[in-house]
Coordinates of N, CA and C in Angstrom, one line a residue:
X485 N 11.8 -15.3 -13.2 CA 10.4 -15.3 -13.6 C 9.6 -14.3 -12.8
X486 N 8.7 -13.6 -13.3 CA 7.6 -12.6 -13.3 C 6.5 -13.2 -12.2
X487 N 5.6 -12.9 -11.2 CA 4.5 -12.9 -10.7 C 3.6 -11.7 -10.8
X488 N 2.5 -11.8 -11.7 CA 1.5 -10.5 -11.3 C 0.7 -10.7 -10.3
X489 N 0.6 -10.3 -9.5 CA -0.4 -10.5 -8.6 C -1.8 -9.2 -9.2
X490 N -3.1 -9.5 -9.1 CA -4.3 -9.1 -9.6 C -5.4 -8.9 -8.5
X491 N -5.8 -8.0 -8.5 CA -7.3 -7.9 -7.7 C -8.0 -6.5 -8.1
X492 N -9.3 -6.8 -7.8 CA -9.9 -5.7 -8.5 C -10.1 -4.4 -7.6
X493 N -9.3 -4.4 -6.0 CA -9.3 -3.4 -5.3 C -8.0 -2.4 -5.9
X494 N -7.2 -3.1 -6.2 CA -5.5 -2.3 -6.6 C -5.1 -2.8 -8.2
X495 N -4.3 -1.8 -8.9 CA -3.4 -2.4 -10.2 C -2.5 -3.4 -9.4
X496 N -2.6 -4.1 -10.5 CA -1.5 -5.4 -10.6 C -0.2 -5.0 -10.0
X497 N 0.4 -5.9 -9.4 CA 2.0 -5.4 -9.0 C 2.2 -6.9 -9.4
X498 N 4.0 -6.6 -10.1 CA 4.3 -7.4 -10.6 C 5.7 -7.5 -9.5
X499 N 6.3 -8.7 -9.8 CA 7.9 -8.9 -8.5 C 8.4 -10.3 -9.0
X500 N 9.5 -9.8 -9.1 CA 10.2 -11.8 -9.3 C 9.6 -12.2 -8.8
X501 N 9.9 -13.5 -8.7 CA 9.3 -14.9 -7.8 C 10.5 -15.1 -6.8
X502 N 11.5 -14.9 -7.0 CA 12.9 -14.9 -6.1 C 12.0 -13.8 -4.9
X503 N 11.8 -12.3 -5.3 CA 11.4 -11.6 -4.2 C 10.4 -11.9 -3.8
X504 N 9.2 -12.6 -4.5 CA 8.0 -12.1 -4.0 C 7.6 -13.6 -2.7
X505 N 8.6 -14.7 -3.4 CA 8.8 -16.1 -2.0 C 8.6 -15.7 -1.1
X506 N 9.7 -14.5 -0.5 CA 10.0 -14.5 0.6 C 8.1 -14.4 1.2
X507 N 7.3 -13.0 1.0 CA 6.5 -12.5 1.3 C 5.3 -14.1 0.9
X508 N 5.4 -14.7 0.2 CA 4.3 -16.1 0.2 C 4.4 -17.1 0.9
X509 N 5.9 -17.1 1.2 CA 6.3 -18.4 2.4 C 6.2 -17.8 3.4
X510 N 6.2 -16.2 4.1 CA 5.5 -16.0 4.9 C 3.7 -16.0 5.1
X511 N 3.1 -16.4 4.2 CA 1.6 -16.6 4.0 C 1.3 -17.6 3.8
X512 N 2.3 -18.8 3.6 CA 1.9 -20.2 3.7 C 1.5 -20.2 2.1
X513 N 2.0 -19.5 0.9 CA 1.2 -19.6 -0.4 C 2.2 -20.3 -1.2
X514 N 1.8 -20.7 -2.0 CA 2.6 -21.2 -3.3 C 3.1 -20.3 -4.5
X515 N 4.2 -20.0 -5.1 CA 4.7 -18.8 -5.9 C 3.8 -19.5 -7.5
X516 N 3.6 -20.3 -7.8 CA 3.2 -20.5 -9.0 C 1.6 -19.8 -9.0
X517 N 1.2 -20.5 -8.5 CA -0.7 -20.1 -8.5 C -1.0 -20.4 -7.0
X518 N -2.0 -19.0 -6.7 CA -2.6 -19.1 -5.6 C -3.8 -18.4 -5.5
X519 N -4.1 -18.0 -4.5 CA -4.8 -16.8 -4.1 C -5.2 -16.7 -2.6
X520 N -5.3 -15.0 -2.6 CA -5.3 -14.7 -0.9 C -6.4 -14.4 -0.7
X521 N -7.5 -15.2 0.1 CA -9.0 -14.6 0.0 C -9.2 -13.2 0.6
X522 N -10.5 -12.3 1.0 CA -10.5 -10.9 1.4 C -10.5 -11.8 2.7
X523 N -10.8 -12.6 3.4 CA -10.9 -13.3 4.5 C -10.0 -13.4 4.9
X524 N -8.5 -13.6 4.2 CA -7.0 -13.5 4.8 C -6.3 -12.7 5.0
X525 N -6.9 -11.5 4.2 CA -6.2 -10.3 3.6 C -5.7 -9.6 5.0
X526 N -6.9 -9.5 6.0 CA -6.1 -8.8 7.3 C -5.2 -9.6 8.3
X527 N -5.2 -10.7 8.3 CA -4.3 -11.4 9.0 C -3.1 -11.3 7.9
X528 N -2.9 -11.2 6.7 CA -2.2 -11.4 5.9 C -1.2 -9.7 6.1
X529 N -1.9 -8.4 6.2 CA -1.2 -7.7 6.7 C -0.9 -7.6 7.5
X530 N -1.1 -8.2 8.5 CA -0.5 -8.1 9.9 C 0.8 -8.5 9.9
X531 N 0.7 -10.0 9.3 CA 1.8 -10.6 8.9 C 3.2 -9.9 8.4
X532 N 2.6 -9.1 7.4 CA 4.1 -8.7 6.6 C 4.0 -7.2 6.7
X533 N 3.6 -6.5 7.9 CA 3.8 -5.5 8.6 C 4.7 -5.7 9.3
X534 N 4.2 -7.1 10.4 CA 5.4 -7.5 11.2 C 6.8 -7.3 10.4
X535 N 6.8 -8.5 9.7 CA 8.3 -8.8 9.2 C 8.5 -7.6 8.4
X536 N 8.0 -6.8 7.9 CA 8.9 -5.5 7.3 C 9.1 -4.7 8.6
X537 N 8.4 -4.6 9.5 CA 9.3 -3.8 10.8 C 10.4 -4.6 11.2
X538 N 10.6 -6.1 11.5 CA 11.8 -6.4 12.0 C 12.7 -6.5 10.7
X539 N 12.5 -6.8 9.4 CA 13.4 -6.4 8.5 C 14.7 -4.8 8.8
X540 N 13.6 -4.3 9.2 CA 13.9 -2.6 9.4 C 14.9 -2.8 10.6
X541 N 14.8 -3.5 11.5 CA 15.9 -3.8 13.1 C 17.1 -4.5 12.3
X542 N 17.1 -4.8 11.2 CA 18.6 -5.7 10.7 C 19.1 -4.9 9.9
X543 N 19.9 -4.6 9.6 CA 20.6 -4.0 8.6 C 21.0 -5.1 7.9
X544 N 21.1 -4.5 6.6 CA 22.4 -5.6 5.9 C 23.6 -5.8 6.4
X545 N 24.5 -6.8 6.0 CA 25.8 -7.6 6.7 C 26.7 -6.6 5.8
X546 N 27.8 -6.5 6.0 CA 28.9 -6.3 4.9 C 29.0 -7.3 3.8
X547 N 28.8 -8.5 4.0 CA 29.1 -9.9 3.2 C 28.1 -9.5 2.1
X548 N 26.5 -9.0 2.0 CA 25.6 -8.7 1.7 C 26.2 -7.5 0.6
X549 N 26.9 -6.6 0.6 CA 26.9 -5.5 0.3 C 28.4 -6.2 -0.9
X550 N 29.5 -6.9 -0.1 CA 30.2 -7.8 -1.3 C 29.5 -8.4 -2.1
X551 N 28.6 -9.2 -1.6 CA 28.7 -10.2 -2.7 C 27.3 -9.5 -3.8
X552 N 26.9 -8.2 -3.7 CA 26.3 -7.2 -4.7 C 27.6 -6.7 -6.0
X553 N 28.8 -6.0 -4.8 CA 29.8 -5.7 -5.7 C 30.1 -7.1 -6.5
X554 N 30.3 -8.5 -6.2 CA 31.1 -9.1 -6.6 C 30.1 -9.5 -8.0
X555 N 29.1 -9.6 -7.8 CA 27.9 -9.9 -9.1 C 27.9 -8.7 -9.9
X556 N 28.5 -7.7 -9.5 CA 28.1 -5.8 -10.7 C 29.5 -6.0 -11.1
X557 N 29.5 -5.9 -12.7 CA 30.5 -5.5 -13.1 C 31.1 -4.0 -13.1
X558 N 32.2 -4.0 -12.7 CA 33.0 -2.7 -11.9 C 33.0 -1.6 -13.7
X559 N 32.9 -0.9 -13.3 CA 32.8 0.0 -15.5 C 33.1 1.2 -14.6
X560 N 34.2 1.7 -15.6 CA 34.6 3.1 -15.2 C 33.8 4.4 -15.5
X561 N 32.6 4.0 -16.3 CA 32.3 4.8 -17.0 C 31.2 5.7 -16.2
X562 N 31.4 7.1 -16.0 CA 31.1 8.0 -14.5 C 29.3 8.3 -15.1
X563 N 28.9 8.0 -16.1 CA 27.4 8.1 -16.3 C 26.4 6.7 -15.9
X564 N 26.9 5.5 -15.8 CA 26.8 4.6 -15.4 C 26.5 4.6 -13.6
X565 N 24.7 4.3 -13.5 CA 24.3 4.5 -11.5 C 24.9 3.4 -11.1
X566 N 25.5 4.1 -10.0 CA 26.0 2.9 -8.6 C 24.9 2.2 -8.4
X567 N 25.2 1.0 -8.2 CA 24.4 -0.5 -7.1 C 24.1 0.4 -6.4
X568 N 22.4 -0.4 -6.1 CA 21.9 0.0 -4.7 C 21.2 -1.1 -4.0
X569 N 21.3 -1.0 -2.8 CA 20.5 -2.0 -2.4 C 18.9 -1.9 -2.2
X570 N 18.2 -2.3 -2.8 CA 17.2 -2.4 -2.5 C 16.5 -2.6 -0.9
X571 N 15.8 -2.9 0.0 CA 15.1 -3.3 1.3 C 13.9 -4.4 1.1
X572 N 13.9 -5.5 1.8 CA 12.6 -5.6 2.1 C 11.9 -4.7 2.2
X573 N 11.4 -4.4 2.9 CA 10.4 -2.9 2.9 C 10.1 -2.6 1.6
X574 N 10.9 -1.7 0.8 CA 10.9 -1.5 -0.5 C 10.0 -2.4 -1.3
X575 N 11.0 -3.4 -1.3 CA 10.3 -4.5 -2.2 C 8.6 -4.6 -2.3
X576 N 8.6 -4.7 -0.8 CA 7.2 -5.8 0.0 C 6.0 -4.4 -0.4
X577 N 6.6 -3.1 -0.1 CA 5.3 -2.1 0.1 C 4.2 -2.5 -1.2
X578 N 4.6 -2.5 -2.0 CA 3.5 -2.3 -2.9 C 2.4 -3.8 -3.1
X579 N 2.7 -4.5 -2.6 CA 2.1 -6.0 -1.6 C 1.4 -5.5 -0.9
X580 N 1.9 -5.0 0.4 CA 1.5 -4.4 1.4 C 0.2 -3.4 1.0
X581 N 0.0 -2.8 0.1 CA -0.9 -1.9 -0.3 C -1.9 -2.6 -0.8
X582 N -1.7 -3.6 -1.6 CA -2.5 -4.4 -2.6 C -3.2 -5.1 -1.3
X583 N -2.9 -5.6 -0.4 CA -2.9 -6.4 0.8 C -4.3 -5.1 1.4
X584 N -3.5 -4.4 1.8 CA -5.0 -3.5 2.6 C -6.1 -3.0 1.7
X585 N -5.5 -3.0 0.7 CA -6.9 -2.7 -0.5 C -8.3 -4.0 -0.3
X586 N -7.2 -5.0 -0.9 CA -7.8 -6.0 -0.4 C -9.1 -6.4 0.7
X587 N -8.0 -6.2 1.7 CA -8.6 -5.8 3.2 C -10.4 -5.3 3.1
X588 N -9.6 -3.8 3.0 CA -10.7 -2.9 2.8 C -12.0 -2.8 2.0
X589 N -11.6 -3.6 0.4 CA -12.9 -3.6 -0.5 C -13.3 -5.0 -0.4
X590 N -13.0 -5.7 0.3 CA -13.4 -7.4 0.4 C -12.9 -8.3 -1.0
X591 N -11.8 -8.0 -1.8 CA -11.6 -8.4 -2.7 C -9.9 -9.6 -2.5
X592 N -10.5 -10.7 -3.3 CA -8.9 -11.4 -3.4 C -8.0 -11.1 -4.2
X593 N -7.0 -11.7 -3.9 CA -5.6 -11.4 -4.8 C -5.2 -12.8 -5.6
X594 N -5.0 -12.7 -6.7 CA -5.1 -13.8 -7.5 C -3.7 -13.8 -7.9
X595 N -2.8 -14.5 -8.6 CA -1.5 -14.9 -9.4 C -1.4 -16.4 -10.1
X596 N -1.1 -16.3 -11.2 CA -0.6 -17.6 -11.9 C -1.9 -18.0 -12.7
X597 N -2.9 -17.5 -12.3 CA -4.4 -17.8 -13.3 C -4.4 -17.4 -14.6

């Protein structure tokens, strides 16, 4: 399932709900419906600044990188892109941005409305 997140500082960014948990359970929010006030917005980046720099100190496991292969069906076919792993980081930036927009124009972030 889909989450758009909405505010009138930044375009909509949209993220599973599988990815975008991680970053809401770090903000204490609920993935169905919520909202981040401009009043949270900078404690709210601080937050998942943090955890995308210690994301960045872990690497993935090997186990992490199998069980990618073991879910991709193997196709010989040489036009077909290799798996890649995505990053926290990755994922989170465009959050991250909507988050300082936020911040900065005094605006909230809405989802599920």
């Amino acid at each position: 399932m889909l989450i758009t997140f909405k505010s009138k500082a930044y375009p909509d960014v949209m993220m599973y709900q599988d990815h975008a948990k991680r970053i809401l359970d770090l903000l204490n929010k609920e993935p169905e419906i919520g909202v981040i006030t401009s009043a949270e917005a900078e404690r709210a980046v601080q937050l998942l600044e943090h955890e995308i720099e210690e994301s960045r100190k872990h690497p993935p496991t090997d186990e992490v990188a199998q069980d990618i292969k073991a879910h991709h069906i193997e196709d010989d076919d040489p036009e077909h892109e290799q798996v890649q792993m995505v990053s926290f980081s990755t994922r989170a930036y465009p959050m991250l941005e909507m988050l300082r927009a936020a911040r900065d124009h005094k605006c909230d972030i809405l989802w599920g409305v």
